[in-house]
XYZ file of C-alpha atoms in Angstrom:
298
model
C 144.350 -53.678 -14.400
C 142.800 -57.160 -13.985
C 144.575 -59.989 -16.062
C 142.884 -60.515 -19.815
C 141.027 -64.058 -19.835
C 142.364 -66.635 -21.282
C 141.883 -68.184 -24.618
C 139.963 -71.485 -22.865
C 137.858 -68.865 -20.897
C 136.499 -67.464 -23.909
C 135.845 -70.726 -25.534
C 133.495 -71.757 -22.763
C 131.916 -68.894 -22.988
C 131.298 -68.799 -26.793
C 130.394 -72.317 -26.083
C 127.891 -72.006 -24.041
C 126.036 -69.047 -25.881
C 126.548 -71.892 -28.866
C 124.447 -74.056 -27.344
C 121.537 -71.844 -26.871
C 122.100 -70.508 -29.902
C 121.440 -74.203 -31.311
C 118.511 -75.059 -29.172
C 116.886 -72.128 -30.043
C 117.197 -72.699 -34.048
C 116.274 -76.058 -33.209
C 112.649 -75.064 -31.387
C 112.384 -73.072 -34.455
C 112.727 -75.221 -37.329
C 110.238 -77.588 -34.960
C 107.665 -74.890 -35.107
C 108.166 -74.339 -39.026
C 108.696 -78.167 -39.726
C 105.061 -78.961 -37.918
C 103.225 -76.378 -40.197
C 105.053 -77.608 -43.640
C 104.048 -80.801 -42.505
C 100.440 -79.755 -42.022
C 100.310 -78.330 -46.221
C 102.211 -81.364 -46.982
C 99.115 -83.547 -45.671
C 96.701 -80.733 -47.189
C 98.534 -81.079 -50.891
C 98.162 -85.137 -50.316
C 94.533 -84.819 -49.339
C 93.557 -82.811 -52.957
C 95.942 -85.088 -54.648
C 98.319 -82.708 -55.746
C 101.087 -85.414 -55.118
C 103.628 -83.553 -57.766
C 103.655 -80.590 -55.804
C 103.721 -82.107 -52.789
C 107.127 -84.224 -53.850
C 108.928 -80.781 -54.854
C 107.784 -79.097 -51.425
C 108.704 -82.168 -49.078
C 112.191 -81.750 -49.819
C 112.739 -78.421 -47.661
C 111.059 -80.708 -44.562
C 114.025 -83.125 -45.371
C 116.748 -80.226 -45.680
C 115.366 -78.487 -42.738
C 115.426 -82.133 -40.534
C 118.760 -82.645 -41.961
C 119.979 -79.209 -40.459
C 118.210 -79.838 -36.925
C 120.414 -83.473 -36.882
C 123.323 -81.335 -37.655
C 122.723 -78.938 -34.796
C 121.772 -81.745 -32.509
C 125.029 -83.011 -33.432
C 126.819 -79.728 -33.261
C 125.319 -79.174 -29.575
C 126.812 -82.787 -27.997
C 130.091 -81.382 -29.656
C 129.827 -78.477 -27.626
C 129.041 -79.413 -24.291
C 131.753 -82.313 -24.579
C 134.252 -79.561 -24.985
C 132.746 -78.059 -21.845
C 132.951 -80.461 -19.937
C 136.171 -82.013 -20.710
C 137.516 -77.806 -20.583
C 140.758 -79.596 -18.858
C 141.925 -81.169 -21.854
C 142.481 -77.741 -23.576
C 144.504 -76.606 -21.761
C 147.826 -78.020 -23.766
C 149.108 -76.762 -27.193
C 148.610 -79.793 -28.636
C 144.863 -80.795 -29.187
C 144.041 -84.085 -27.517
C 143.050 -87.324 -29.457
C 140.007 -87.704 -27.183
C 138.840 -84.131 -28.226
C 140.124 -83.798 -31.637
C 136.866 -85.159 -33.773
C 134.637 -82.474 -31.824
C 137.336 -79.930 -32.397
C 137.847 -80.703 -35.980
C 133.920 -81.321 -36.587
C 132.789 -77.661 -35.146
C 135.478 -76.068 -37.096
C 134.367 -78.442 -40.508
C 130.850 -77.202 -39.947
C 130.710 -73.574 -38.876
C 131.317 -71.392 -41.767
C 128.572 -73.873 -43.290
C 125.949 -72.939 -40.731
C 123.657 -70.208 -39.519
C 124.909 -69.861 -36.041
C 127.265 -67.087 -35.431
C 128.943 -68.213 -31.769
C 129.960 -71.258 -33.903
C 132.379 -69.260 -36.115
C 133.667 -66.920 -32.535
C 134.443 -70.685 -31.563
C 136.440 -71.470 -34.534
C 137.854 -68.432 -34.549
C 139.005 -69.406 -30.997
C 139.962 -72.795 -31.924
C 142.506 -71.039 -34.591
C 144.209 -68.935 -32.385
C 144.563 -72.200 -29.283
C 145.969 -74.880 -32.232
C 146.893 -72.493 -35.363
C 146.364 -72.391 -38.575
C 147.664 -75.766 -39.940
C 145.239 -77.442 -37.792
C 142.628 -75.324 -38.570
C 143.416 -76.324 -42.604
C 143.693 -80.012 -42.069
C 140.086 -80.006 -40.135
C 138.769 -78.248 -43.150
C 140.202 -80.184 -46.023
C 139.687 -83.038 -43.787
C 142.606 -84.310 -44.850
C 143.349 -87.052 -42.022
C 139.232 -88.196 -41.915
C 138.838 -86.772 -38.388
C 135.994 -85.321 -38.937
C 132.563 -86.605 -38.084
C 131.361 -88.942 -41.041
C 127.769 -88.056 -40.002
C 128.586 -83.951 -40.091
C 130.021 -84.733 -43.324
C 126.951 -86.397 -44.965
C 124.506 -83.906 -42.792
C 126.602 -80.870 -44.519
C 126.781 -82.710 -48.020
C 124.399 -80.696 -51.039
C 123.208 -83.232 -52.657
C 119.210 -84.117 -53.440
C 117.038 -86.440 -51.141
C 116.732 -90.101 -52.808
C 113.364 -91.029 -53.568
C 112.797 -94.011 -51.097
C 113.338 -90.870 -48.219
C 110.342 -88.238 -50.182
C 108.397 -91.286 -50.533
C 109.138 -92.092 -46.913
C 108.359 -88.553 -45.534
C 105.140 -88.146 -47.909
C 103.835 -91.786 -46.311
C 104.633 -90.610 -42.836
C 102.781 -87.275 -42.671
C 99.847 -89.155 -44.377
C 99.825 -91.035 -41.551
C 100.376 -88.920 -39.168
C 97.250 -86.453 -40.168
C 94.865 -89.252 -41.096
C 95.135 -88.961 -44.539
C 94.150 -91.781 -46.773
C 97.347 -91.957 -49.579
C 99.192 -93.953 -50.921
C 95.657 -95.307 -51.697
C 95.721 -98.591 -51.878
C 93.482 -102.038 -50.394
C 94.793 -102.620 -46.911
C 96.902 -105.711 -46.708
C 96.076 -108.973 -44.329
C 96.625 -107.472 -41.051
C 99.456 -109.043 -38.830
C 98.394 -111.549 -36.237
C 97.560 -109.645 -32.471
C 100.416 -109.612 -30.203
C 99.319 -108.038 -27.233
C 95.772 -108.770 -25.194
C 94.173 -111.904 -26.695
C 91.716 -111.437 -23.911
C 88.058 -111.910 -24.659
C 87.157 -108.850 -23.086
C 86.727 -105.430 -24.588
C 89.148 -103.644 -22.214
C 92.969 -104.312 -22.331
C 93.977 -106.183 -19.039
C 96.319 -104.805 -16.552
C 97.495 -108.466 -15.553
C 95.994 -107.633 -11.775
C 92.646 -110.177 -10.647
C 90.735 -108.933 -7.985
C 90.241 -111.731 -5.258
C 86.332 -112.066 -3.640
C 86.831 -113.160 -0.101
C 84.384 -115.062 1.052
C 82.367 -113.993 4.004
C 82.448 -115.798 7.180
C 79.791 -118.606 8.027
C 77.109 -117.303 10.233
C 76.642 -113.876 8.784
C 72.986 -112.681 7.696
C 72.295 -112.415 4.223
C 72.113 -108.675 4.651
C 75.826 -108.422 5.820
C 76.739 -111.260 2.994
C 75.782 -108.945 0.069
C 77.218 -105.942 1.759
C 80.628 -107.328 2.303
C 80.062 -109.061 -1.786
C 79.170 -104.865 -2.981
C 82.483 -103.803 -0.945
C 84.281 -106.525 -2.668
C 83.634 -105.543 -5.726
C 84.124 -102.042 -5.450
C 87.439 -101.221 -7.189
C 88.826 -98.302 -8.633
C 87.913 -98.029 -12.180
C 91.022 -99.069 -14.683
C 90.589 -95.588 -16.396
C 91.347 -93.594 -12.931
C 95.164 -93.105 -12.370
C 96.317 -93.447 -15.545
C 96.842 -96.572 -17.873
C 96.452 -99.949 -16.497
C 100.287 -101.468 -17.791
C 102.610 -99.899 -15.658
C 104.846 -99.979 -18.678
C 104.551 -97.364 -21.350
C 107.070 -97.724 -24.737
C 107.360 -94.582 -26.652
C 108.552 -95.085 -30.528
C 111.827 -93.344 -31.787
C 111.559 -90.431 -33.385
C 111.276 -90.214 -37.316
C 114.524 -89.171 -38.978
C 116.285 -89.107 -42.304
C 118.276 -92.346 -41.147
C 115.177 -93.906 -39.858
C 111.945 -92.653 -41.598
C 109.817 -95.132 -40.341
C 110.655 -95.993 -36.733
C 109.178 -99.314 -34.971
C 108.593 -100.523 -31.759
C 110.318 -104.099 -31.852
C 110.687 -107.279 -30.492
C 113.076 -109.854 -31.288
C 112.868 -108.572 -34.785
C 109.061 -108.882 -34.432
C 107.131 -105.431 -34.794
C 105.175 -104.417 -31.920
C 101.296 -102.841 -32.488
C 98.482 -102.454 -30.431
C 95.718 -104.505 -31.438
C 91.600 -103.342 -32.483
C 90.430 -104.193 -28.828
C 92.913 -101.821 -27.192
C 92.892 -98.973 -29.675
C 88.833 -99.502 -29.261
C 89.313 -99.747 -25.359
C 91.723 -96.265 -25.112
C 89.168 -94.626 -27.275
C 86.055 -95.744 -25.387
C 84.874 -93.754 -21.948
C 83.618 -94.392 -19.090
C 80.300 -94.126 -18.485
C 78.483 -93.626 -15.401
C 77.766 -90.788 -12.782
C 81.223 -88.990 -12.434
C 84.908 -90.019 -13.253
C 84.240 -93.372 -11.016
C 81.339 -94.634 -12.713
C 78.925 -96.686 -10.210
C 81.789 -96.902 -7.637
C 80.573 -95.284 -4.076
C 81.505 -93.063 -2.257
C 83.816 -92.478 1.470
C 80.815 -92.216 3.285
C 78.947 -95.624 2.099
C 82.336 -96.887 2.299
C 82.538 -96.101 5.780
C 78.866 -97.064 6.228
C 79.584 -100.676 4.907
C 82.764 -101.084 7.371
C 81.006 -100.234 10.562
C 77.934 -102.830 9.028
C 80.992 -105.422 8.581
C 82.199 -104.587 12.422
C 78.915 -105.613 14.100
């Protein structure tokens, strides 16, 4: 008869269907959060604002639940990957917040391999340990699964917050109000229309002797360069904004405390195409290419 598995075994296990339990909710509530988010801007847009502040409150609940499980999920794979450490009777210190915080939170959530884990939990450390992480009686427990698990309603800076954002986010014109002096442009004071890549292109200048004819050739090679629209964008430095939560409803891209935002000739430039014959515009092709190299050769 082979030997029964132990009691860390079967947390691992449990653990691990935990956390795809928990990224699948999550990809869920996405899906459903991006639709509610849709009638929100649809409610703004026929200015049914009342409605609109009674309905935005299950985006924040359900946002507040995906933190929780995004919390819930590092919890988990710490425990798997520090399996060692459970080993003893006695829970270790280093361990003992993600412990105590799965076993706080899983009777208060939807995912069932979270309660086979504190089930397991119970049985490693006992029942005394199992009361204290409930009552939280010695604060171990995560202050942020605390106030993520806390019933209580969404202030009225956050609705106003979340209503703003999806406004924005779907073009909708509310809060409607005259637009304010717009901040000073920090990025490509250029003259130009297109944002600069910080890259000049050099014109060598042909050697003395030449013919006209091989002059302007060797000027038209010059001059040929790859479009700024071909491979991509012309910074090689992209900066993505954080993602909106309820601690941070409006995130910003930031510079010494200075707000970062791209400026009327680049959001013109990224929304303007190319024009010409083709992706490459007037640019030629290998063969003149070739053509104008054996004419610089002679």
């Amino acid at each position: 008869m082979p030997p029964q598995p132990s009691v860390v075994t079967k947390l691992k296990v449990q653990l691990k269907l935990a956390i795809a339990r928990l990224r699948m909710v999550q990809q869920r509530d996405d899906s459903m959060g991006k639709t509610q988010r849709r009638a929100m801007a649809q409610l703004l847009e026929v200015g049914k604002i009342d409605s609109a502040r009674i309905r935005v409150e299950n985006i924040i609940r359900s946002d507040i639940t995906t933190e929780l499980h995004e919390i819930l999920e590092l919890y988990c794979e710490l425990l798997i990957a520090r399996a060692g450490l459970l080993e003893g009777s006695v829970c270790d210190p280093g361990l003992e917040e993600a412990v105590k915080s799965i076993i706080y939170a899983a009777p208060k959530t939807e995912i069932k391999e979270l309660q086979v884990v504190r089930t397991l939990l119970a049985e490693k450390y006992g029942k005394e340990f199992v009361l204290a992480a409930m009552d939280n009686s010695d604060d171990k427990v995560s202050d942020k699964v605390v106030k993520k698990l806390s019933v209580t309603p969404p202030r009225e800076e956050l609705v106003q917050g979340y209503l703003e954002e999806i406004a924005k986010a779907y073009n909708v014109d509310w809060p409607k109000r005259l637009l304010a002096d717009e901040p000073p442009d920090l990025l490509d004071d250029d003259d130009d229309d297109n944002p600069s890549g910080g890259i000049g292109v050099r014109i060598p200048e042909g050697p003395l002797g030449n013919s006209s004819k091989v002059a302007k050739e060797q000027e038209e090679l010059s001059k040929a360069t790859p479009p700024r629209t071909i491979g991509g964008p012309s910074s090689p430095l992209t900066v993505t904004p954080p993602r909106m939560t309820t601690d941070n409803v409006h995130p910003k891209v930031t510079l010494n405390s200075l707000e970062l935002k791209p400026n009327k000739k680049m959001d013109a430039a990224a929304q303007k195409k190319p024009a010409g014959k083709g992706p490459g515009g007037n640019v030629p092709d290998i063969t003149e290419l070739e053509r104008r190299f054996q004419a610089l050769k002679r």
